[in-house]
XYZ file of C-alpha atoms in Angstrom:
325
model
C 100.215 93.380 108.225
C 98.364 96.605 107.578
C 95.495 95.310 109.653
C 97.574 95.495 112.843
C 97.729 99.291 112.479
C 93.989 99.424 113.027
C 94.303 97.739 116.428
C 94.448 99.627 119.696
C 97.618 99.602 121.767
C 96.178 96.955 124.094
C 95.071 94.831 121.137
C 98.525 95.018 119.563
C 100.002 93.815 122.855
C 97.546 90.915 122.939
C 98.465 90.069 119.359
C 102.171 89.960 120.180
C 101.548 87.745 123.222
C 99.293 85.365 121.280
C 101.759 85.223 118.381
C 104.623 84.420 120.776
C 102.545 81.694 122.446
C 101.676 80.042 119.155
C 105.260 80.166 117.944
C 106.378 78.675 121.259
C 103.970 75.773 120.817
C 105.334 75.180 117.322
C 108.844 74.784 118.776
C 107.907 72.123 121.344
C 108.856 68.501 120.582
C 105.937 66.702 118.974
C 106.299 63.790 121.404
C 105.826 66.158 124.367
C 102.772 67.750 122.764
C 101.187 64.367 121.959
C 101.961 62.639 125.258
C 101.486 65.506 127.714
C 99.675 68.543 126.322
C 97.077 66.760 124.161
C 95.794 64.443 126.961
C 95.728 67.383 129.366
C 93.755 69.649 127.029
C 91.476 66.740 126.095
C 90.619 66.191 129.783
C 90.067 69.912 130.368
C 87.759 70.287 127.355
C 85.701 67.192 128.093
C 85.575 66.956 131.895
C 86.284 70.393 133.341
C 85.144 72.988 130.800
C 82.682 70.580 129.154
C 83.130 72.577 125.956
C 79.817 72.364 124.065
C 79.346 68.801 125.275
C 75.580 69.005 125.051
C 75.783 70.256 121.442
C 78.306 67.592 120.445
C 76.443 64.696 122.035
C 73.072 65.841 120.684
C 74.440 66.282 117.151
C 75.973 62.820 117.166
C 72.877 61.206 118.681
C 70.560 62.661 116.031
C 72.892 62.322 113.034
C 74.576 58.949 113.537
C 71.429 56.923 114.086
C 73.036 53.806 112.621
C 75.401 53.709 115.604
C 74.487 52.283 118.998
C 74.393 54.606 122.041
C 77.741 53.169 123.162
C 79.268 53.839 119.739
C 77.872 57.366 119.717
C 79.382 58.021 123.134
C 82.750 56.681 121.962
C 82.677 58.940 118.891
C 81.907 61.963 121.066
C 84.750 61.089 123.408
C 87.207 60.599 120.530
C 86.079 63.920 119.060
C 87.459 65.813 122.073
C 90.817 64.089 121.753
C 90.878 65.052 118.079
C 89.858 68.632 118.921
C 92.736 68.903 121.414
C 95.144 67.659 118.739
C 93.830 70.215 116.260
C 94.170 73.105 118.671
C 97.715 72.223 119.712
C 99.048 71.159 116.318
C 97.655 74.178 114.459
C 100.710 76.138 115.603
C 102.969 73.553 113.960
C 100.911 73.685 110.751
C 101.369 77.449 110.595
C 104.840 78.129 112.012
C 106.663 74.948 111.075
C 109.230 75.151 108.302
C 108.158 74.350 104.760
C 109.833 70.946 105.005
C 108.179 70.147 108.369
C 104.732 70.976 106.986
C 105.377 68.879 103.866
C 106.075 65.939 106.162
C 102.801 66.464 108.031
C 100.621 65.968 104.978
C 100.666 65.171 101.293
C 98.426 65.792 98.303
C 97.025 63.172 95.962
C 95.383 63.459 92.548
C 97.115 66.771 91.870
C 97.110 65.765 88.204
C 93.432 66.775 88.238
C 94.541 70.390 88.661
C 96.973 69.954 85.779
C 94.180 68.580 83.588
C 91.931 71.543 84.380
C 94.829 73.905 83.728
C 95.596 72.308 80.376
C 91.886 72.545 79.496
C 92.205 76.326 79.790
C 90.628 76.911 83.209
C 92.267 79.683 85.206
C 89.906 79.762 88.205
C 88.526 76.856 90.265
C 86.714 76.364 93.547
C 88.094 73.749 95.931
C 85.399 72.736 98.429
C 86.064 70.983 101.722
C 84.488 70.419 105.110
C 85.531 70.900 108.748
C 87.248 67.519 108.782
C 90.652 66.747 110.256
C 93.149 69.618 110.109
C 91.298 71.609 107.449
C 93.697 74.516 108.020
C 96.374 72.490 106.216
C 94.511 73.263 102.993
C 96.105 76.694 103.150
C 99.544 75.072 103.077
C 98.792 73.023 99.976
C 100.684 75.584 97.921
C 103.839 73.905 99.244
C 103.006 70.874 97.100
C 102.017 72.833 93.992
C 103.934 74.631 91.268
C 103.643 78.214 92.483
C 104.471 79.577 89.054
C 101.306 77.891 87.790
C 98.945 77.956 90.788
C 97.940 80.646 93.306
C 95.958 79.401 96.293
C 93.414 81.569 98.124
C 91.759 80.713 101.450
C 88.208 82.056 101.781
C 87.332 82.951 105.361
C 84.676 84.653 107.434
C 85.995 87.543 109.498
C 86.102 86.845 113.243
C 84.446 89.201 115.709
C 87.637 89.522 117.780
C 90.023 91.664 115.686
C 93.087 90.232 117.458
C 92.114 86.619 116.819
C 91.167 87.556 113.267
C 94.555 89.157 112.626
C 96.484 86.207 114.056
C 94.412 83.659 112.128
C 94.917 85.690 108.963
C 98.703 85.666 109.488
C 98.813 81.926 110.199
C 96.824 81.080 107.071
C 99.198 83.050 104.876
C 102.416 81.598 106.272
C 102.857 79.081 103.439
C 102.152 81.105 100.308
C 98.340 81.193 100.428
C 96.340 84.439 100.250
C 93.280 85.157 102.385
C 90.042 86.545 100.943
C 87.177 87.599 103.202
C 83.976 85.861 102.116
C 82.132 89.095 101.346
C 84.937 90.152 98.992
C 85.091 86.885 97.061
C 82.979 87.868 94.039
C 84.817 91.172 93.642
C 88.231 89.496 93.850
C 87.263 86.782 91.354
C 86.319 89.459 88.825
C 89.478 91.437 89.599
C 91.642 88.349 89.087
C 90.050 87.804 85.687
C 91.172 91.206 84.473
C 94.330 91.978 86.429
C 96.141 88.758 87.275
C 98.687 87.017 85.085
C 96.578 84.732 82.896
C 99.265 82.045 83.047
C 98.397 81.231 86.686
C 95.357 79.359 87.926
C 93.565 80.979 90.879
C 92.400 78.323 93.370
C 89.706 79.431 95.840
C 89.457 77.105 98.869
C 86.154 77.228 100.714
C 84.712 75.447 103.767
C 81.268 74.859 102.282
C 79.673 72.994 105.216
C 79.139 76.151 107.252
C 75.640 77.126 108.324
C 74.388 80.234 106.489
C 73.330 83.266 108.477
C 69.631 83.355 109.372
C 68.696 85.842 106.666
C 70.650 83.912 104.011
C 69.002 80.487 104.315
C 68.003 79.577 100.738
C 68.528 75.848 100.247
C 68.307 72.695 102.367
C 69.356 69.122 101.655
C 69.843 66.027 103.847
C 73.193 65.609 105.590
C 73.604 62.528 107.768
C 69.847 62.038 107.611
C 68.971 65.566 108.799
C 67.544 68.344 106.642
C 70.349 70.896 106.650
C 70.628 74.457 105.256
C 73.779 75.181 103.257
C 75.451 78.316 102.004
C 74.726 78.796 98.303
C 76.964 81.680 97.252
C 79.702 79.474 95.826
C 77.265 77.506 93.632
C 75.789 80.759 92.323
C 79.233 82.141 91.437
C 80.361 78.837 89.912
C 77.362 78.603 87.607
C 77.328 82.286 86.687
C 81.071 82.509 85.973
C 81.615 78.919 84.737
C 84.137 78.031 87.457
C 84.967 74.301 87.834
C 84.356 72.679 91.219
C 86.749 70.298 92.959
C 86.178 68.478 96.259
C 89.055 68.181 98.727
C 88.852 64.953 100.730
C 90.816 64.726 103.992
C 91.909 61.482 105.638
C 94.691 60.197 107.894
C 97.275 57.715 106.659
C 97.956 55.951 109.962
C 100.937 53.989 108.636
C 102.753 57.039 107.295
C 101.396 59.238 110.115
C 100.446 61.821 107.512
C 97.286 63.663 106.655
C 96.288 63.163 103.045
C 94.373 65.614 100.865
C 92.824 64.150 97.721
C 91.352 66.209 94.892
C 88.161 64.846 93.328
C 86.355 66.479 90.425
C 82.843 67.594 91.342
C 81.912 69.440 88.134
C 84.027 70.919 85.345
C 81.245 72.847 83.579
C 78.642 74.160 86.066
C 75.383 75.451 84.593
C 72.582 77.523 86.114
C 70.180 74.577 85.737
C 72.394 72.550 88.076
C 73.060 75.199 90.735
C 71.359 73.400 93.620
C 72.233 69.950 92.305
C 75.878 70.917 92.743
C 75.247 71.437 96.450
C 73.681 67.963 96.663
C 76.727 66.473 94.955
C 79.045 68.316 97.329
C 77.065 67.046 100.339
C 77.288 63.474 99.038
C 81.094 63.707 98.958
C 81.166 65.518 102.311
C 79.120 62.799 104.023
C 81.310 60.123 102.481
C 84.372 61.908 103.892
C 82.772 62.279 107.345
C 81.925 58.581 107.554
C 85.572 57.612 106.975
C 86.220 58.761 110.562
C 83.148 60.422 112.153
C 85.006 61.737 115.185
C 87.146 63.969 112.958
C 84.274 66.200 111.834
C 83.631 69.395 113.815
C 80.572 68.292 115.792
C 80.729 71.317 118.106
C 79.186 73.584 115.446
C 75.438 74.119 115.750
C 74.681 73.292 112.126
C 71.103 72.353 112.912
C 70.173 75.377 115.001
C 67.722 76.484 112.278
C 64.727 74.441 111.199
C 64.579 75.007 107.411
C 60.810 74.483 107.512
C 60.527 77.803 109.356
C 61.689 79.698 106.250
C 59.118 80.498 103.583
C 61.622 80.993 100.754
C 63.690 77.838 101.194
C 64.149 75.470 98.261
C 64.331 71.814 99.287
C 66.428 69.168 97.625
C 64.470 66.267 96.061
C 66.428 64.146 98.515
C 64.414 65.680 101.341
C 61.228 64.198 99.871
C 62.924 60.826 99.402
C 64.012 60.961 103.033
C 60.479 61.726 104.248
C 59.065 58.792 102.265
C 61.538 56.459 103.907
């Protein structure tokens, strides 16, 4: 909470109002949220505000070429309903009781973490994409033995200090710790020397973000489009021998629960495989997206940069295979 002291008086007031609003949403009956608020926000986003509609529809049109125009339009329309659900249910994910959050989602293949722990690993990267309620990853500590595992959420600081403070608080509500992306390498090294060696440090990272313009280094095909990816995590993993795990997100419609599944990406990264690891991550990411395309965050401008405009970009061999096709 030390961050709030750096805010101005007006910003602290905004923070209190926003915090009260979010907590109020968390207290509303879920049936009221789903039947009244979600359809209303969905209509506002799609019809009135038209929130990034051009970006969403263009992304889907160019990426999901195996779908007909009618199917693409349906996916775009379903995306806004999903986005409304995410925005309104995020309060429940953060401010619900531990038991309520446990009922919202479950973890599968947690024995993979136990296997890595027993093999002597005390730091791992868990990679995921902007699919479904990705913020629930920060609450995964509720399903883990906290005497054995410490979960960290890696985030990029928001420009609005009030929104950044509130988001930071919400992500730490269920025993996770937040680490700003620029501090990740320093904290990993600090954990190696200062933390209790009996606990495994789990670093959760949304790895499908677009790198900043000056940081574009590697591009590989995603949904048929040459796409730049952040590379910092692969560099750290290979340099510090940190195992990589993919976190798949899906919805169990029968149980009405979100499901997070751990899948091993690589236990022993090596410098020779640094970029290959990104390709393997993208393969799993695309597989996860295609389970339910409307649940990926299509409103991000992931293809705003043309990688061919950068002289120092390394291209995946898959890019050449794609061009030959």
